[in-house]
Amino acid sequence: MSYINGFEDYLKAKDKSINTVSCYIRDTKAFIKWYETRADAGIERVIELDLVEYKKHLQSSGDEVITINRKLASINSFLKYMQQEGIINEVISVGVIKDKDKKQFKGIEDRELWKLRNEIHRSGNQMHICIIEILLQTGIRVSELVNIKLNDIKISERKGSLQVIGKGNAKRTLPLNKDARKAIEKYLEVRQDDGSEYLFIGQRGAIKRNAVNLILNKYGERVNIKITPHMARHTLGYHLVKKQVEIT
């Protein structure tokens, strides 16, 4: 898919983070797949009406507004790239649901996030640090977090990836940025080796969803900040929407 490859190069040239690029590309591929099931013309013949229909499709999917906005902003960025490359004649776009952003934002504000991360890092507990960094840097669900296996992680000197199994047993591979890779590597140095294939090990084997909630609540109470795994997921999604809307 040459347009996708070109778009990825375009984003990397703008020094976008690996997680941001990954989201742009994943959202754009999903849109193109949907478009190809409905139109006989190639993606270079896309029109604004197609975008309106896709927006309706997303709104009927049950996704939250923050997720829909991220996907729409990704597509707008892709179409801007297509126009700059001369593949389409003019920039077309679809409006995100801006008037609901603040009502729908269920993440953590930047200042509170800074306080929370500092508190967890100061604790020196490498497993807890690893948990918060993976949640914040990848936006995965807590159910996906606790099911991470050692062989789901690939880390080299300058890059890394994480494979997770989401809803409907759908597999996806996510990039790991520097903070996440460092947290994983430091945790693995002290990880209790009980022969388990799972990454996160507690006193009684692989940790459960409730254990993650308890860990986050403990640090949240210390700095008077409400924090849940779902809020961490929203935080990443909200920041990606803001970045994508501002792409030039």
PDB file of C-alpha atoms in Angstrom:
ATOM      1  CA  MET A   1       0.000   0.000   0.000  1.00  0.00           C
ATOM      2  CA  SER A   2       2.208   2.754  -1.354  1.00  0.00           C
ATOM      3  CA  TYR A   3       0.119   5.647  -0.045  1.00  0.00           C
ATOM      4  CA  ILE A   4       0.401   4.301   3.492  1.00  0.00           C
ATOM      5  CA  ASN A   5       4.165   3.890   3.166  1.00  0.00           C
ATOM      6  CA  GLY A   6       4.505   7.436   1.892  1.00  0.00           C
ATOM      7  CA  PHE A   7       2.299   8.756   4.678  1.00  0.00           C
ATOM      8  CA  GLU A   8       4.406   6.963   7.266  1.00  0.00           C
ATOM      9  CA  ASP A   9       7.591   8.508   5.858  1.00  0.00           C
ATOM     10  CA  TYR A  10       5.875  11.910   5.878  1.00  0.00           C
ATOM     11  CA  LEU A  11       5.008  11.581   9.564  1.00  0.00           C
ATOM     12  CA  LYS A  12       8.457  10.365  10.541  1.00  0.00           C
ATOM     13  CA  ALA A  13       9.984  13.339   8.732  1.00  0.00           C
ATOM     14  CA  LYS A  14       7.950  15.533  11.078  1.00  0.00           C
ATOM     15  CA  ASP A  15       9.538  13.824  14.108  1.00  0.00           C
ATOM     16  CA  LYS A  16       6.292  12.349  15.344  1.00  0.00           C
ATOM     17  CA  SER A  17       6.663   9.788  18.134  1.00  0.00           C
ATOM     18  CA  ILE A  18       6.492   6.111  17.271  1.00  0.00           C
ATOM     19  CA  ASN A  19       3.213   5.749  19.152  1.00  0.00           C
ATOM     20  CA  THR A  20       1.697   8.707  17.314  1.00  0.00           C
ATOM     21  CA  VAL A  21       2.793   7.371  13.931  1.00  0.00           C
ATOM     22  CA  SER A  22       1.420   3.944  14.815  1.00  0.00           C
ATOM     23  CA  CYS A  23      -2.001   5.399  15.629  1.00  0.00           C
ATOM     24  CA  TYR A  24      -2.099   7.513  12.452  1.00  0.00           C
ATOM     25  CA  ILE A  25      -1.275   4.509  10.303  1.00  0.00           C
ATOM     26  CA  ARG A  26      -3.652   2.106  12.049  1.00  0.00           C
ATOM     27  CA  ASP A  27      -6.571   4.555  11.810  1.00  0.00           C
ATOM     28  CA  THR A  28      -5.853   5.321   8.162  1.00  0.00           C
ATOM     29  CA  LYS A  29      -5.654   1.653   7.194  1.00  0.00           C
ATOM     30  CA  ALA A  30      -9.030   1.062   8.853  1.00  0.00           C
ATOM     31  CA  PHE A  31     -10.571   3.925   6.882  1.00  0.00           C
ATOM     32  CA  ILE A  32      -9.138   2.712   3.564  1.00  0.00           C
ATOM     33  CA  LYS A  33     -10.412  -0.815   4.246  1.00  0.00           C
ATOM     34  CA  TRP A  34     -13.901   0.564   4.947  1.00  0.00           C
ATOM     35  CA  TYR A  35     -13.758   2.798   1.859  1.00  0.00           C
ATOM     36  CA  GLU A  36     -12.752  -0.045  -0.440  1.00  0.00           C
ATOM     37  CA  THR A  37     -15.809  -2.089   0.578  1.00  0.00           C
ATOM     38  CA  ARG A  38     -18.127   0.760  -0.418  1.00  0.00           C
ATOM     39  CA  ALA A  39     -16.550   2.482  -3.425  1.00  0.00           C
ATOM     40  CA  ASP A  40     -15.432   1.252  -6.830  1.00  0.00           C
ATOM     41  CA  ALA A  41     -12.903   4.090  -7.190  1.00  0.00           C
ATOM     42  CA  GLY A  42      -9.485   4.087  -5.548  1.00  0.00           C
ATOM     43  CA  ILE A  43      -8.742   6.084  -2.419  1.00  0.00           C
ATOM     44  CA  GLU A  44      -7.364   8.917  -4.574  1.00  0.00           C
ATOM     45  CA  ARG A  45     -10.997   9.527  -5.683  1.00  0.00           C
ATOM     46  CA  VAL A  46     -12.295   9.964  -2.137  1.00  0.00           C
ATOM     47  CA  ILE A  47     -14.755  12.823  -1.644  1.00  0.00           C
ATOM     48  CA  GLU A  48     -16.063  14.710   1.361  1.00  0.00           C
ATOM     49  CA  LEU A  49     -19.298  12.727   1.328  1.00  0.00           C
ATOM     50  CA  ASP A  50     -17.276   9.565   1.966  1.00  0.00           C
ATOM     51  CA  LEU A  51     -15.805  11.175   5.068  1.00  0.00           C
ATOM     52  CA  VAL A  52     -19.239  12.178   6.340  1.00  0.00           C
ATOM     53  CA  GLU A  53     -20.459   8.614   5.888  1.00  0.00           C
ATOM     54  CA  TYR A  54     -17.423   7.217   7.673  1.00  0.00           C
ATOM     55  CA  LYS A  55     -18.009   9.587  10.560  1.00  0.00           C
ATOM     56  CA  LYS A  56     -21.579   8.263  10.834  1.00  0.00           C
ATOM     57  CA  HIS A  57     -20.207   4.733  10.684  1.00  0.00           C
ATOM     58  CA  LEU A  58     -17.852   5.449  13.583  1.00  0.00           C
ATOM     59  CA  GLN A  59     -20.585   7.119  15.609  1.00  0.00           C
ATOM     60  CA  SER A  60     -22.771   4.029  15.226  1.00  0.00           C
ATOM     61  CA  SER A  61     -19.943   1.699  16.242  1.00  0.00           C
ATOM     62  CA  GLY A  62     -20.302   2.410  19.947  1.00  0.00           C
ATOM     63  CA  ASP A  63     -16.829   3.957  20.235  1.00  0.00           C
ATOM     64  CA  GLU A  64     -16.414   6.824  22.655  1.00  0.00           C
ATOM     65  CA  VAL A  65     -16.144  10.356  21.300  1.00  0.00           C
ATOM     66  CA  ILE A  66     -12.437  10.635  22.116  1.00  0.00           C
ATOM     67  CA  THR A  67     -11.734   7.509  20.046  1.00  0.00           C
ATOM     68  CA  ILE A  68     -13.858   8.709  17.119  1.00  0.00           C
ATOM     69  CA  ASN A  69     -12.136  12.092  17.151  1.00  0.00           C
ATOM     70  CA  ARG A  70      -8.720  10.459  17.082  1.00  0.00           C
ATOM     71  CA  LYS A  71      -9.655   8.354  14.074  1.00  0.00           C
ATOM     72  CA  LEU A  72     -11.120  11.317  12.185  1.00  0.00           C
ATOM     73  CA  ALA A  73      -8.092  13.475  12.912  1.00  0.00           C
ATOM     74  CA  SER A  74      -5.817  10.719  11.597  1.00  0.00           C
ATOM     75  CA  ILE A  75      -7.767  10.592   8.336  1.00  0.00           C
ATOM     76  CA  ASN A  76      -7.657  14.379   7.982  1.00  0.00           C
ATOM     77  CA  SER A  77      -3.879  14.242   8.347  1.00  0.00           C
ATOM     78  CA  PHE A  78      -3.618  11.510   5.724  1.00  0.00           C
ATOM     79  CA  LEU A  79      -5.714  13.466   3.238  1.00  0.00           C
ATOM     80  CA  LYS A  80      -3.625  16.578   3.821  1.00  0.00           C
ATOM     81  CA  TYR A  81      -0.558  14.515   2.961  1.00  0.00           C
ATOM     82  CA  MET A  82      -2.310  13.212  -0.171  1.00  0.00           C
ATOM     83  CA  GLN A  83      -3.012  16.781  -1.323  1.00  0.00           C
ATOM     84  CA  GLN A  84       0.537  17.934  -0.649  1.00  0.00           C
ATOM     85  CA  GLU A  85       1.810  15.050  -2.760  1.00  0.00           C
ATOM     86  CA  GLY A  86      -0.546  15.960  -5.616  1.00  0.00           C
ATOM     87  CA  ILE A  87      -2.474  12.681  -5.322  1.00  0.00           C
ATOM     88  CA  ILE A  88      -5.731  14.549  -4.722  1.00  0.00           C
ATOM     89  CA  ASN A  89      -6.474  18.038  -6.005  1.00  0.00           C
ATOM     90  CA  GLU A  90      -7.643  19.739  -2.837  1.00  0.00           C
ATOM     91  CA  VAL A  91      -7.643  19.180   0.891  1.00  0.00           C
ATOM     92  CA  ILE A  92     -10.840  17.572   2.119  1.00  0.00           C
ATOM     93  CA  SER A  93     -11.552  16.909   5.753  1.00  0.00           C
ATOM     94  CA  VAL A  94     -14.257  16.042   8.237  1.00  0.00           C
ATOM     95  CA  GLY A  95     -14.843  17.878  11.484  1.00  0.00           C
ATOM     96  CA  VAL A  96     -14.094  16.167  14.757  1.00  0.00           C
ATOM     97  CA  ILE A  97     -16.642  16.359  17.551  1.00  0.00           C
ATOM     98  CA  LYS A  98     -14.975  19.329  19.214  1.00  0.00           C
ATOM     99  CA  ASP A  99     -17.891  20.480  21.329  1.00  0.00           C
ATOM    100  CA  LYS A 100     -17.851  17.207  23.263  1.00  0.00           C
ATOM    101  CA  ASP A 101     -14.110  16.842  23.827  1.00  0.00           C
ATOM    102  CA  LYS A 102     -14.057  18.349  27.310  1.00  0.00           C
ATOM    103  CA  LYS A 103     -17.192  16.510  28.436  1.00  0.00           C
ATOM    104  CA  GLN A 104     -15.805  13.224  27.179  1.00  0.00           C
ATOM    105  CA  PHE A 105     -12.262  13.652  28.481  1.00  0.00           C
ATOM    106  CA  LYS A 106     -11.832  11.155  31.288  1.00  0.00           C
ATOM    107  CA  GLY A 107      -8.066  11.150  31.430  1.00  0.00           C
ATOM    108  CA  ILE A 108      -5.494  12.883  33.585  1.00  0.00           C
ATOM    109  CA  GLU A 109      -4.510  16.524  33.157  1.00  0.00           C
ATOM    110  CA  ASP A 110      -0.836  17.155  32.359  1.00  0.00           C
ATOM    111  CA  ARG A 111       0.083  18.594  35.767  1.00  0.00           C
ATOM    112  CA  GLU A 112      -1.589  15.752  37.657  1.00  0.00           C
ATOM    113  CA  LEU A 113       0.001  13.217  35.346  1.00  0.00           C
ATOM    114  CA  TRP A 114       3.441  14.663  36.098  1.00  0.00           C
ATOM    115  CA  LYS A 115       2.801  14.412  39.859  1.00  0.00           C
ATOM    116  CA  LEU A 116       1.540  10.850  39.610  1.00  0.00           C
ATOM    117  CA  ARG A 117       4.417   9.597  37.469  1.00  0.00           C
ATOM    118  CA  ASN A 118       6.939  11.252  39.782  1.00  0.00           C
ATOM    119  CA  GLU A 119       5.365   9.586  42.812  1.00  0.00           C
ATOM    120  CA  ILE A 120       5.473   6.150  41.189  1.00  0.00           C
ATOM    121  CA  HIS A 121       9.036   6.562  39.928  1.00  0.00           C
ATOM    122  CA  ARG A 122      10.201   7.814  43.329  1.00  0.00           C
ATOM    123  CA  SER A 123       8.857   4.621  44.906  1.00  0.00           C
ATOM    124  CA  GLY A 124      11.550   2.620  43.142  1.00  0.00           C
ATOM    125  CA  ASN A 125       9.138  -0.294  42.595  1.00  0.00           C
ATOM    126  CA  GLN A 126      10.122  -1.395  39.112  1.00  0.00           C
ATOM    127  CA  MET A 127       6.954  -3.400  38.465  1.00  0.00           C
ATOM    128  CA  HIS A 128       4.732  -0.464  39.361  1.00  0.00           C
ATOM    129  CA  ILE A 129       6.818   1.876  37.205  1.00  0.00           C
ATOM    130  CA  CYS A 130       6.573  -0.588  34.327  1.00  0.00           C
ATOM    131  CA  ILE A 131       2.797  -0.839  34.692  1.00  0.00           C
ATOM    132  CA  ILE A 132       2.174   2.910  34.553  1.00  0.00           C
ATOM    133  CA  GLU A 133       4.594   3.488  31.672  1.00  0.00           C
ATOM    134  CA  ILE A 134       3.077   0.746  29.513  1.00  0.00           C
ATOM    135  CA  LEU A 135      -0.443   2.012  30.225  1.00  0.00           C
ATOM    136  CA  LEU A 136       0.438   5.625  29.450  1.00  0.00           C
ATOM    137  CA  GLN A 137       2.664   5.015  26.448  1.00  0.00           C
ATOM    138  CA  THR A 138       0.527   2.398  24.657  1.00  0.00           C
ATOM    139  CA  GLY A 139      -3.033   3.072  25.795  1.00  0.00           C
ATOM    140  CA  ILE A 140      -3.825  -0.631  26.146  1.00  0.00           C
ATOM    141  CA  ARG A 141      -6.682  -1.915  28.286  1.00  0.00           C
ATOM    142  CA  VAL A 142      -5.990  -3.330  31.735  1.00  0.00           C
ATOM    143  CA  SER A 143      -7.238  -6.739  30.519  1.00  0.00           C
ATOM    144  CA  GLU A 144      -4.567  -6.596  27.820  1.00  0.00           C
ATOM    145  CA  LEU A 145      -1.925  -5.432  30.296  1.00  0.00           C
ATOM    146  CA  VAL A 146      -2.311  -8.338  32.707  1.00  0.00           C
ATOM    147  CA  ASN A 147      -2.218 -10.835  29.837  1.00  0.00           C
ATOM    148  CA  ILE A 148       1.102  -9.646  28.407  1.00  0.00           C
ATOM    149  CA  LYS A 149       3.488 -12.577  28.057  1.00  0.00           C
ATOM    150  CA  LEU A 150       7.247 -12.375  27.919  1.00  0.00           C
ATOM    151  CA  ASN A 151       7.326 -13.465  24.295  1.00  0.00           C
ATOM    152  CA  ASP A 152       4.886 -10.669  23.370  1.00  0.00           C
ATOM    153  CA  ILE A 153       7.695  -8.157  23.902  1.00  0.00           C
ATOM    154  CA  LYS A 154      10.460  -7.420  21.432  1.00  0.00           C
ATOM    155  CA  ILE A 155      13.119  -4.886  22.403  1.00  0.00           C
ATOM    156  CA  SER A 156      16.304  -3.939  20.586  1.00  0.00           C
ATOM    157  CA  GLU A 157      18.763  -1.113  21.199  1.00  0.00           C
ATOM    158  CA  ARG A 158      16.661   1.598  19.571  1.00  0.00           C
ATOM    159  CA  LYS A 159      13.152   0.237  19.189  1.00  0.00           C
ATOM    160  CA  GLY A 160      10.657  -2.179  20.611  1.00  0.00           C
ATOM    161  CA  SER A 161       7.178  -3.576  20.119  1.00  0.00           C
ATOM    162  CA  LEU A 162       4.409  -5.175  22.124  1.00  0.00           C
ATOM    163  CA  GLN A 163       1.819  -7.605  20.792  1.00  0.00           C
ATOM    164  CA  VAL A 164      -1.532  -7.640  22.556  1.00  0.00           C
ATOM    165  CA  ILE A 165      -4.783  -9.514  22.041  1.00  0.00           C
ATOM    166  CA  GLY A 166      -7.805  -7.245  22.273  1.00  0.00           C
ATOM    167  CA  LYS A 167     -11.538  -7.576  21.830  1.00  0.00           C
ATOM    168  CA  GLY A 168     -12.621 -10.415  19.590  1.00  0.00           C
ATOM    169  CA  ASN A 169      -9.158 -12.005  19.953  1.00  0.00           C
ATOM    170  CA  ALA A 170      -7.831  -9.413  17.499  1.00  0.00           C
ATOM    171  CA  LYS A 171      -4.047  -9.183  17.630  1.00  0.00           C
ATOM    172  CA  ARG A 172      -2.255  -5.897  17.181  1.00  0.00           C
ATOM    173  CA  THR A 173       1.356  -4.830  17.508  1.00  0.00           C
ATOM    174  CA  LEU A 174       2.187  -1.560  19.234  1.00  0.00           C
ATOM    175  CA  PRO A 175       5.497   0.298  19.268  1.00  0.00           C
ATOM    176  CA  LEU A 176       7.259   0.855  22.583  1.00  0.00           C
ATOM    177  CA  ASN A 177       8.858   4.241  23.057  1.00  0.00           C
ATOM    178  CA  LYS A 178      12.019   4.909  25.049  1.00  0.00           C
ATOM    179  CA  ASP A 179      10.235   5.364  28.402  1.00  0.00           C
ATOM    180  CA  ALA A 180       8.295   2.116  28.048  1.00  0.00           C
ATOM    181  CA  ARG A 181      11.338   0.143  26.893  1.00  0.00           C
ATOM    182  CA  LYS A 182      13.452   1.426  29.773  1.00  0.00           C
ATOM    183  CA  ALA A 183      10.733   0.592  32.313  1.00  0.00           C
ATOM    184  CA  ILE A 184      10.357  -2.938  30.952  1.00  0.00           C
ATOM    185  CA  GLU A 185      14.091  -3.603  30.910  1.00  0.00           C
ATOM    186  CA  LYS A 186      14.573  -2.379  34.486  1.00  0.00           C
ATOM    187  CA  TYR A 187      11.627  -4.440  35.699  1.00  0.00           C
ATOM    188  CA  LEU A 188      12.914  -7.582  33.992  1.00  0.00           C
ATOM    189  CA  GLU A 189      16.182  -7.190  35.907  1.00  0.00           C
ATOM    190  CA  VAL A 190      14.336  -7.673  39.219  1.00  0.00           C
ATOM    191  CA  ARG A 191      11.297  -9.680  38.076  1.00  0.00           C
ATOM    192  CA  GLN A 192      10.509 -12.722  40.187  1.00  0.00           C
ATOM    193  CA  ASP A 193      11.211 -15.753  38.016  1.00  0.00           C
ATOM    194  CA  ASP A 194       8.673 -18.423  38.918  1.00  0.00           C
ATOM    195  CA  GLY A 195       8.600 -19.994  35.494  1.00  0.00           C
ATOM    196  CA  SER A 196       5.503 -18.056  34.464  1.00  0.00           C
ATOM    197  CA  GLU A 197       5.140 -16.896  30.869  1.00  0.00           C
ATOM    198  CA  TYR A 198       3.374 -13.712  31.988  1.00  0.00           C
ATOM    199  CA  LEU A 199       5.228 -10.413  32.333  1.00  0.00           C
ATOM    200  CA  PHE A 200       3.731  -9.143  35.573  1.00  0.00           C
ATOM    201  CA  ILE A 201       4.166 -11.506  38.503  1.00  0.00           C
ATOM    202  CA  GLY A 202       2.912 -10.938  42.037  1.00  0.00           C
ATOM    203  CA  GLN A 203       3.159 -13.036  45.165  1.00  0.00           C
ATOM    204  CA  ARG A 204       0.623 -15.538  43.844  1.00  0.00           C
ATOM    205  CA  GLY A 205       1.497 -15.702  40.176  1.00  0.00           C
ATOM    206  CA  ALA A 206       0.364 -13.453  37.362  1.00  0.00           C
ATOM    207  CA  ILE A 207      -1.319 -10.302  38.628  1.00  0.00           C
ATOM    208  CA  LYS A 208      -5.034  -9.726  38.057  1.00  0.00           C
ATOM    209  CA  ARG A 209      -7.011  -6.681  36.943  1.00  0.00           C
ATOM    210  CA  ASN A 210      -7.965  -5.786  40.499  1.00  0.00           C
ATOM    211  CA  ALA A 211      -4.311  -5.731  41.542  1.00  0.00           C
ATOM    212  CA  VAL A 212      -3.559  -3.097  38.898  1.00  0.00           C
ATOM    213  CA  ASN A 213      -6.415  -0.940  40.164  1.00  0.00           C
ATOM    214  CA  LEU A 214      -5.170  -1.264  43.739  1.00  0.00           C
ATOM    215  CA  ILE A 215      -1.621  -0.294  42.715  1.00  0.00           C
ATOM    216  CA  LEU A 216      -2.787   2.811  40.869  1.00  0.00           C
ATOM    217  CA  ASN A 217      -5.187   3.779  43.650  1.00  0.00           C
ATOM    218  CA  LYS A 218      -2.377   3.607  46.191  1.00  0.00           C
ATOM    219  CA  TYR A 219      -0.262   6.147  44.350  1.00  0.00           C
ATOM    220  CA  GLY A 220      -3.261   8.260  43.416  1.00  0.00           C
ATOM    221  CA  GLU A 221      -4.228   8.604  47.063  1.00  0.00           C
ATOM    222  CA  ARG A 222      -0.705   9.722  47.964  1.00  0.00           C
ATOM    223  CA  VAL A 223      -0.913  12.713  45.628  1.00  0.00           C
ATOM    224  CA  ASN A 224      -4.701  13.178  45.849  1.00  0.00           C
ATOM    225  CA  ILE A 225      -5.327  12.224  42.211  1.00  0.00           C
ATOM    226  CA  LYS A 226      -7.984   9.846  40.917  1.00  0.00           C
ATOM    227  CA  ILE A 227      -6.399   7.322  38.552  1.00  0.00           C
ATOM    228  CA  THR A 228      -7.659   4.170  36.845  1.00  0.00           C
ATOM    229  CA  PRO A 229      -6.277   2.151  33.908  1.00  0.00           C
ATOM    230  CA  HIS A 230      -9.137   3.487  31.775  1.00  0.00           C
ATOM    231  CA  MET A 231      -8.097   7.064  32.586  1.00  0.00           C
ATOM    232  CA  ALA A 232      -4.562   6.271  31.415  1.00  0.00           C
ATOM    233  CA  ARG A 233      -6.017   5.001  28.128  1.00  0.00           C
ATOM    234  CA  HIS A 234      -8.070   8.181  27.717  1.00  0.00           C
ATOM    235  CA  THR A 235      -5.054  10.342  28.458  1.00  0.00           C
ATOM    236  CA  LEU A 236      -3.051   8.922  25.559  1.00  0.00           C
ATOM    237  CA  GLY A 237      -6.022   9.112  23.196  1.00  0.00           C
ATOM    238  CA  TYR A 238      -6.775  12.731  24.101  1.00  0.00           C
ATOM    239  CA  HIS A 239      -3.177  13.835  23.583  1.00  0.00           C
ATOM    240  CA  LEU A 240      -3.075  12.103  20.203  1.00  0.00           C
ATOM    241  CA  VAL A 241      -6.227  13.916  19.090  1.00  0.00           C
ATOM    242  CA  LYS A 242      -4.733  17.266  20.034  1.00  0.00           C
ATOM    243  CA  LYS A 243      -1.530  16.501  18.149  1.00  0.00           C
ATOM    244  CA  GLN A 244      -3.338  15.269  15.049  1.00  0.00           C
ATOM    245  CA  VAL A 245      -5.685  18.231  14.797  1.00  0.00           C
ATOM    246  CA  GLU A 246      -2.659  20.527  14.741  1.00  0.00           C
ATOM    247  CA  ILE A 247      -0.675  18.622  12.088  1.00  0.00           C
ATOM    248  CA  THR A 248       0.644  20.798   9.249  1.00  0.00           C
TER     249      THR A 248
END
